[in-house]
Tab-separated table of C-alpha atoms and ligand atoms in Angstrom:
chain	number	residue	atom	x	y	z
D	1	UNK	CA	34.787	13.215	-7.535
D	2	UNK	CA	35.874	12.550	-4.067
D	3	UNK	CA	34.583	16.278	-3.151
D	4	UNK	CA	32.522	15.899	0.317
D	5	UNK	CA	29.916	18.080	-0.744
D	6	UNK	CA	28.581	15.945	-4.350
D	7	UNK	CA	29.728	12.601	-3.302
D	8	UNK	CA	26.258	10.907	-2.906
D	9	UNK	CA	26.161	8.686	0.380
D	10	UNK	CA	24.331	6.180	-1.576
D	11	UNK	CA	24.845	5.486	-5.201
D	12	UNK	CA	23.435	3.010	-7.580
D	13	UNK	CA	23.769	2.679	-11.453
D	14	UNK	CA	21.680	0.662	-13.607
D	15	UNK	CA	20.817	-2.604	-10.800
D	16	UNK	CA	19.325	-5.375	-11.429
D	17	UNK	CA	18.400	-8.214	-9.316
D	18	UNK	CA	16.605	-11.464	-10.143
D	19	UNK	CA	15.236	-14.303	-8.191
D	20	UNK	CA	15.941	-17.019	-10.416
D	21	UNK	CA	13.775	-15.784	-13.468
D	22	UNK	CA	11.571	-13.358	-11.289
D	23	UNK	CA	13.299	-9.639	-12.157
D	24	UNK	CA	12.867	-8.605	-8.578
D	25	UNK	CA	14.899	-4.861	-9.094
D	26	UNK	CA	14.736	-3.378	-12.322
D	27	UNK	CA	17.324	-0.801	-13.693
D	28	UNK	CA	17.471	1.297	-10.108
D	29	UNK	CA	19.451	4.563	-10.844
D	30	UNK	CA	19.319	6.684	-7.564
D	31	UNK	CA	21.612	9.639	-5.426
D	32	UNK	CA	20.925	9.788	-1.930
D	33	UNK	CA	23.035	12.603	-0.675
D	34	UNK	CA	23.884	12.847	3.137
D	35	UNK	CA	21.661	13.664	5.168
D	36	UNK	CA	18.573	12.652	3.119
D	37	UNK	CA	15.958	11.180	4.858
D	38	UNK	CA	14.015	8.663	1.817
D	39	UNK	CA	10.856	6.813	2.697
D	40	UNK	CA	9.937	4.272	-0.330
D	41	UNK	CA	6.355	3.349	-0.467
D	42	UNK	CA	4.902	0.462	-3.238
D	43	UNK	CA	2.182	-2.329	-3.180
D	44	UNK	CA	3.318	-5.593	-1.404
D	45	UNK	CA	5.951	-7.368	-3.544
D	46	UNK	CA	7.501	-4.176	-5.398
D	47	UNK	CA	10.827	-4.445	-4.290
D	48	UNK	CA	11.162	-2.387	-1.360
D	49	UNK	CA	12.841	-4.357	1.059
D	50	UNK	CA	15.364	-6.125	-1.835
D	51	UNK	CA	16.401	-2.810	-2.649
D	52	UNK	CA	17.471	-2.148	0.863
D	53	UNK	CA	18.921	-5.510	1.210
D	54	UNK	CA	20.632	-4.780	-1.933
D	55	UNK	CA	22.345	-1.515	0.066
D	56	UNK	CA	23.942	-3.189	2.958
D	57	UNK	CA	24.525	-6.342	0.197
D	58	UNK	CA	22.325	-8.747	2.065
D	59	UNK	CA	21.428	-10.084	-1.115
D	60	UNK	CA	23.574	-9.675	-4.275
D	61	UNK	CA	23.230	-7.727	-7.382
D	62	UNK	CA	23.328	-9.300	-10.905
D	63	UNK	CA	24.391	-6.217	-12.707
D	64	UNK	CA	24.779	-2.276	-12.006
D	65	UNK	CA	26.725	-0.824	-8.843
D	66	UNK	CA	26.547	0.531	-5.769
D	67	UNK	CA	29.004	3.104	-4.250
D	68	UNK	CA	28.250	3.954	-0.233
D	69	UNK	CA	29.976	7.561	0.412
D	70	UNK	CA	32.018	6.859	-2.603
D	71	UNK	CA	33.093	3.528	-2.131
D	72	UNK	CA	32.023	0.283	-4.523
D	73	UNK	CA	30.257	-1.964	-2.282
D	74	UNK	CA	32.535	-5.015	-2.144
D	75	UNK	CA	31.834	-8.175	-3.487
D	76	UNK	CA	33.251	-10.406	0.247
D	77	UNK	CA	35.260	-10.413	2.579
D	78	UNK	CA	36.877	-7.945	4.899
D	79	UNK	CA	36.096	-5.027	2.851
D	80	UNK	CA	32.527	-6.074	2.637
D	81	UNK	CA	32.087	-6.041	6.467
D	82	UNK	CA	34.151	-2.883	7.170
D	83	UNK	CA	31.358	-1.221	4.392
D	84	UNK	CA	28.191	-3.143	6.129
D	85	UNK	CA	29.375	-2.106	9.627
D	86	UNK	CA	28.571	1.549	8.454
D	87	UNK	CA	25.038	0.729	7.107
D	88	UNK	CA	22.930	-0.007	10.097
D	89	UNK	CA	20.015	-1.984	9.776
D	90	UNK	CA	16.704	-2.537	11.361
D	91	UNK	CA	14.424	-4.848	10.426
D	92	UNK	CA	10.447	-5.498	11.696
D	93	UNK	CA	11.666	-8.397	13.928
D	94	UNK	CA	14.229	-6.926	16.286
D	95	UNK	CA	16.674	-10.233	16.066
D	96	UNK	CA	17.914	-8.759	19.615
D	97	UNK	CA	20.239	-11.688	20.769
D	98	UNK	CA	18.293	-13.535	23.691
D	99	UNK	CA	21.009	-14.421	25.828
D	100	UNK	CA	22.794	-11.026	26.553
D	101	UNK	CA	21.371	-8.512	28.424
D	102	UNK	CA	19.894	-5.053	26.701
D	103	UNK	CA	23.571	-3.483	27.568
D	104	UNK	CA	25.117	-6.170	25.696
D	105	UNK	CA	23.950	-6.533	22.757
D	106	UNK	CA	24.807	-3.045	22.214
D	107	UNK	CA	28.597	-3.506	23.004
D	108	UNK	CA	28.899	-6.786	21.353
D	109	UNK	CA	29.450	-5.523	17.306
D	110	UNK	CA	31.324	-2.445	18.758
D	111	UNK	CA	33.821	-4.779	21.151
D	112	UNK	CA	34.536	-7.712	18.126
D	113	UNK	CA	34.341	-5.448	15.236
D	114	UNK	CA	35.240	-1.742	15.618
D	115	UNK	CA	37.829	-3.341	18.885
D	116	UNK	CA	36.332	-0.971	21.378
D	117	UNK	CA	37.654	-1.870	25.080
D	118	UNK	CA	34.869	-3.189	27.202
D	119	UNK	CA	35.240	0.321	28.727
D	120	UNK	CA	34.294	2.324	26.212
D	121	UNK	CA	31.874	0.315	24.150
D	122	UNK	CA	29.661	0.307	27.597
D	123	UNK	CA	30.046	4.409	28.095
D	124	UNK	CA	28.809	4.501	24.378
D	125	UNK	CA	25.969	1.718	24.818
D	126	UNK	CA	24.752	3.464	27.975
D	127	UNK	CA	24.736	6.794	26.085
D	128	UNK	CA	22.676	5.216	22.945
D	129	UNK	CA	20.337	3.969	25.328
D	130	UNK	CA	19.895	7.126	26.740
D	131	UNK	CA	19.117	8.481	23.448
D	132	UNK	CA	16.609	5.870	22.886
D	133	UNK	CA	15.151	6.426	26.373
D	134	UNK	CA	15.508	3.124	27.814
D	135	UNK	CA	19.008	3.599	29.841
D	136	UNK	CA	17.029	2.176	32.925
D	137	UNK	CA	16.642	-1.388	31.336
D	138	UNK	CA	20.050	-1.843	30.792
D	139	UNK	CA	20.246	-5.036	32.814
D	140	UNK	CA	17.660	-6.528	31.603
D	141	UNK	CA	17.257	-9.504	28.849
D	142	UNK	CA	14.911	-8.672	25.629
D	143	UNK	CA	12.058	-11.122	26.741
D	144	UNK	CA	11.581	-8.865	29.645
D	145	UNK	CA	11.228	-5.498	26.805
D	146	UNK	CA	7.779	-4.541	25.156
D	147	UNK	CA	8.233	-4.415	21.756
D	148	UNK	CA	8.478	-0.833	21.130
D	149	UNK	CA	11.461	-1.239	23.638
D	150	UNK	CA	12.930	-3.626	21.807
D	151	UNK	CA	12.908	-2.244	18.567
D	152	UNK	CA	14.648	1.166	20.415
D	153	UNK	CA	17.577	-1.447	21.380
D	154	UNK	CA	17.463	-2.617	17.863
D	155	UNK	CA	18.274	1.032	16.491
D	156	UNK	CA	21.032	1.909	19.538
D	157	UNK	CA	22.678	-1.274	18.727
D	158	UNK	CA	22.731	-0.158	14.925
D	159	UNK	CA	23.891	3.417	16.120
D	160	UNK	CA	26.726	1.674	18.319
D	161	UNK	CA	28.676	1.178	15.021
D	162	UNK	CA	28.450	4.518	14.148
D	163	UNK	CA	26.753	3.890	10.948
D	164	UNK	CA	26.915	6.383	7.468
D	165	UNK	CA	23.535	5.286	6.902
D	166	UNK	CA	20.349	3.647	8.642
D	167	UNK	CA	18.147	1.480	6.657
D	168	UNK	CA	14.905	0.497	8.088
D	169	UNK	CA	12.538	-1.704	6.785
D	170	UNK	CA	9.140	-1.674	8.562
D	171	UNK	CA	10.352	-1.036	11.954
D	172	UNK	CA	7.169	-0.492	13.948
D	173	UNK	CA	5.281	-3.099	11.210
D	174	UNK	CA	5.390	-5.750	14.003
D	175	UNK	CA	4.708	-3.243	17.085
D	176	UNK	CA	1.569	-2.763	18.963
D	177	UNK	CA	-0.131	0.852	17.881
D	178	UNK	CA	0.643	2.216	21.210
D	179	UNK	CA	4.379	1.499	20.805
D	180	UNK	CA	4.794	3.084	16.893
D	181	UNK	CA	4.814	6.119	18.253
D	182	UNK	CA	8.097	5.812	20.593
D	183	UNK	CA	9.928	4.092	17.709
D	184	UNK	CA	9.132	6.877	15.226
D	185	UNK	CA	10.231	9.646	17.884
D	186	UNK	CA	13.745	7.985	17.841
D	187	UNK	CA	13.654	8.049	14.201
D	188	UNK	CA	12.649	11.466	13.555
D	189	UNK	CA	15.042	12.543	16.129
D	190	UNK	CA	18.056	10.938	14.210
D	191	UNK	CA	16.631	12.249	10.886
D	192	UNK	CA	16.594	15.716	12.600
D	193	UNK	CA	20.116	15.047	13.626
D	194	UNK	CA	21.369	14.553	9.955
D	195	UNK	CA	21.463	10.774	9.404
D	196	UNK	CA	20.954	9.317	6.032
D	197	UNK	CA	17.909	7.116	6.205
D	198	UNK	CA	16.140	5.099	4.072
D	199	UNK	CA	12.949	3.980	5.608
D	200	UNK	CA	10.052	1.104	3.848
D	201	UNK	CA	7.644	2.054	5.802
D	202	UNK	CA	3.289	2.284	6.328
D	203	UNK	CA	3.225	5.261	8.768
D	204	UNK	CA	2.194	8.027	6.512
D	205	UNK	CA	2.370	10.681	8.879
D	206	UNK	CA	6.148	10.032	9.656
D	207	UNK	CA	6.315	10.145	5.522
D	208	UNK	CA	5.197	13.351	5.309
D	209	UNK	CA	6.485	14.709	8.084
D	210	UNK	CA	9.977	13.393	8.426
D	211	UNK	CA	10.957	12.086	4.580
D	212	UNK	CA	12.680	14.600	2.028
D	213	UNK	CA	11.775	12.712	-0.899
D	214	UNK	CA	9.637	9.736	-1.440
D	215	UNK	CA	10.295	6.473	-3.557
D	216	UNK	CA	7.287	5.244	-4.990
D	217	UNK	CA	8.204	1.451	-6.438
D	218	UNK	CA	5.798	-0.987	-8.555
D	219	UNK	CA	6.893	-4.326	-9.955
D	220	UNK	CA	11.103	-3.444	-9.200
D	221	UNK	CA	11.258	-0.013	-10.934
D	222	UNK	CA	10.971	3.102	-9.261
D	223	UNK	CA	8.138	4.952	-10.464
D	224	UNK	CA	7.996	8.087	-8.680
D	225	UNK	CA	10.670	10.147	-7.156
D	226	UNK	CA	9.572	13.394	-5.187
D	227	UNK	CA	9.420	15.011	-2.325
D	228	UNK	CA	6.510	14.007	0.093
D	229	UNK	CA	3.878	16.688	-0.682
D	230	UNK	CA	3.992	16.441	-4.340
D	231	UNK	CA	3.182	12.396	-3.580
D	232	UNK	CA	0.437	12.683	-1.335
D	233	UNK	CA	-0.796	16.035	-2.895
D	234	UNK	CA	-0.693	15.311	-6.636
D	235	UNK	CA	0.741	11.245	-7.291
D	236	UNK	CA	1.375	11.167	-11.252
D	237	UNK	CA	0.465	7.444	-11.883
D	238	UNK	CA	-2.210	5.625	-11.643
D	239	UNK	CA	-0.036	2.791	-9.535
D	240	UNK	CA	0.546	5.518	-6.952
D	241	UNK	CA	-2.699	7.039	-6.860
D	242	UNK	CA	-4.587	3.401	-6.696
D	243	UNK	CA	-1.923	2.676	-3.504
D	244	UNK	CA	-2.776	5.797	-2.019
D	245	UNK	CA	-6.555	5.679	-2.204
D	246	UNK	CA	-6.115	2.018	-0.598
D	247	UNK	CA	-3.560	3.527	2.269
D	248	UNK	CA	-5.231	6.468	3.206
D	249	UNK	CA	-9.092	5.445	2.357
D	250	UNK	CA	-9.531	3.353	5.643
Y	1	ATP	N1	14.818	-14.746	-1.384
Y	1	ATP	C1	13.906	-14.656	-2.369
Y	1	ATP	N2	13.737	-15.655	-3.248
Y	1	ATP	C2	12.842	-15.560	-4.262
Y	1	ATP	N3	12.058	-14.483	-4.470
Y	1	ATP	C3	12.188	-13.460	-3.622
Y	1	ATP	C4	13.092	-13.497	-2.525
Y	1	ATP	N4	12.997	-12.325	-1.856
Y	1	ATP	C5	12.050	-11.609	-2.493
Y	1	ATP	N5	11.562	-12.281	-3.555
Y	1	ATP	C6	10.540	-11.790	-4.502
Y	1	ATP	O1	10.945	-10.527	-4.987
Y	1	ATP	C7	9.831	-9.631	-5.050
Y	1	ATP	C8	10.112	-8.411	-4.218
Y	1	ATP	O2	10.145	-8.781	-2.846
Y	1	ATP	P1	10.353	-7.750	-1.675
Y	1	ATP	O3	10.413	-8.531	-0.420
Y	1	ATP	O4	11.486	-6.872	-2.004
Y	1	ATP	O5	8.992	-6.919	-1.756
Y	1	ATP	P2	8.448	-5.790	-0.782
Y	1	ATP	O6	8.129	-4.605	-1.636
Y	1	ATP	O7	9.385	-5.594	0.348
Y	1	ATP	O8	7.067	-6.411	-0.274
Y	1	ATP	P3	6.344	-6.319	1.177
Y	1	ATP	O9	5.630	-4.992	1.194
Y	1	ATP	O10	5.357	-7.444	1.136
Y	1	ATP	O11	7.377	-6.465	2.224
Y	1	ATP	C9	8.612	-10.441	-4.576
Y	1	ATP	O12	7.936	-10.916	-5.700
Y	1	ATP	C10	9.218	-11.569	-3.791
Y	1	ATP	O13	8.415	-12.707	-3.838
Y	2	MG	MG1	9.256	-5.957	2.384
């Protein structure tokens, strides 16, 4: 089971989460092997964002399990932040911290948690930056970052931790149009580098172009599960095909 090749990165059996008596995820079964890029799409309220909090167990499950490369997400405790420090996150606000300057808020998870020396966590931060294309505003404090910028910190700081898996939930939702753009570029480049992403998401094009398979959610189920030209091209239900005509119609 533990063979490198079938182990799913992300596996979950039979979840279900409920607000109280509001059945927010209902029944999610779902492999994501390595490497699989997985944009889920759904109406406002469908579940999208629990089920990624769900992954990096920002919010609890009340039955079901989830296994991350073959390990059962842990309930607390050390184990649980040794699993979470390998599922990056990035959410629509940035949550950069205000105080420390662009370079440090990339070292700081990689100095306290992984126990990089100062040394090394800032060679790695400066080369994540790089990536990003924003080594040149290392100094400077988020305030003084468009927001495009900011959200390109957002997903170095995520990469400092060398993460299994990137979740992002509506990334460039919060962004100026002129600034999607950049923020997709860094996340088609890590999808083209082999990352395991799941992405909620509005920017079709980036769907289409960069997902493997598309999650289609209504009311906490999945719905439909396909790769991105059979959803655009030929949706099955009439949940998918109403969202799409709404998405793509103005
Ligand atoms: N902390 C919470 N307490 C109570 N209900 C919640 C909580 N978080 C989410 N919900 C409810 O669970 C359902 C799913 O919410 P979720 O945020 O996952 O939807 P979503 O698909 O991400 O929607 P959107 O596209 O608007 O971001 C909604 O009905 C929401 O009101
Ligand atoms: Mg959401």
């Amino acid at each position: 089971m533990t063979d490198e090749t079938t182990t799913p990165m992300i596996q979950m059996r039979d979840v279900n989460k409920y607000f109280d008596d509001y059945h927010a995820l209902r029944d999610i079964n779902l492999d994501i092997p390595k490497g699989q890029v997985v944009v889920v799409l759904g109406p406002s309220g469908s579940g999208k964002s629990t089920l990624c909090r769900t992954i990096n167990r920002l919010e609890t499950i009340d039955s079901g399990n989830i296994h991350i490369d073959g390990e059962l997400l842990p309930e607390e405790g050390k184990d649980l932040a040794k699993l979470r420090a390998e599922v990056g996150m990035c959410f629509q606000s940035f949550n950069l911290f205000p105080h420390l300057t662009i370079r440090d808020n990339v070292t700081l998870a990689p100095i306290k948690v992984r126990k990089l020396s100062k040394a090394d966590a800032t060679k790695k931060a400066m080369e994540l930056l790089d990536r990003v294309g924003i080594a040149n505003q290392a100094d400077k404090y988020p305030a003084q970052l468009s927001g495009g910028q900011q959200q390109r910190v957002a997903i170095a700081r995520a990469l400092a931790m060398d993460p299994k898996v990137m979740l992002f939930d509506e990334p460039t939702s919060a962004l100026d149009p002129e600034m999607v753009n950049e923020v997709l570029d860094v996340m088609t480049d890590l999808a083209d580098e082999g990352m395991t992403m799941v992405v909620v998401t509005h920017e079709m094009g980036f769907a289409r172009k960069a997902a493997h398979r598309i999650l289609f959610m209504a009311e906490g189920s999945v719905i439909e599960d396909t790769d991105p030209n059979t959803f655009f091209d030929h949706p099955e239900s009439d949940r998918a095909k109403d969202f799409l005509g709404k998405i793509l119609g103005h």
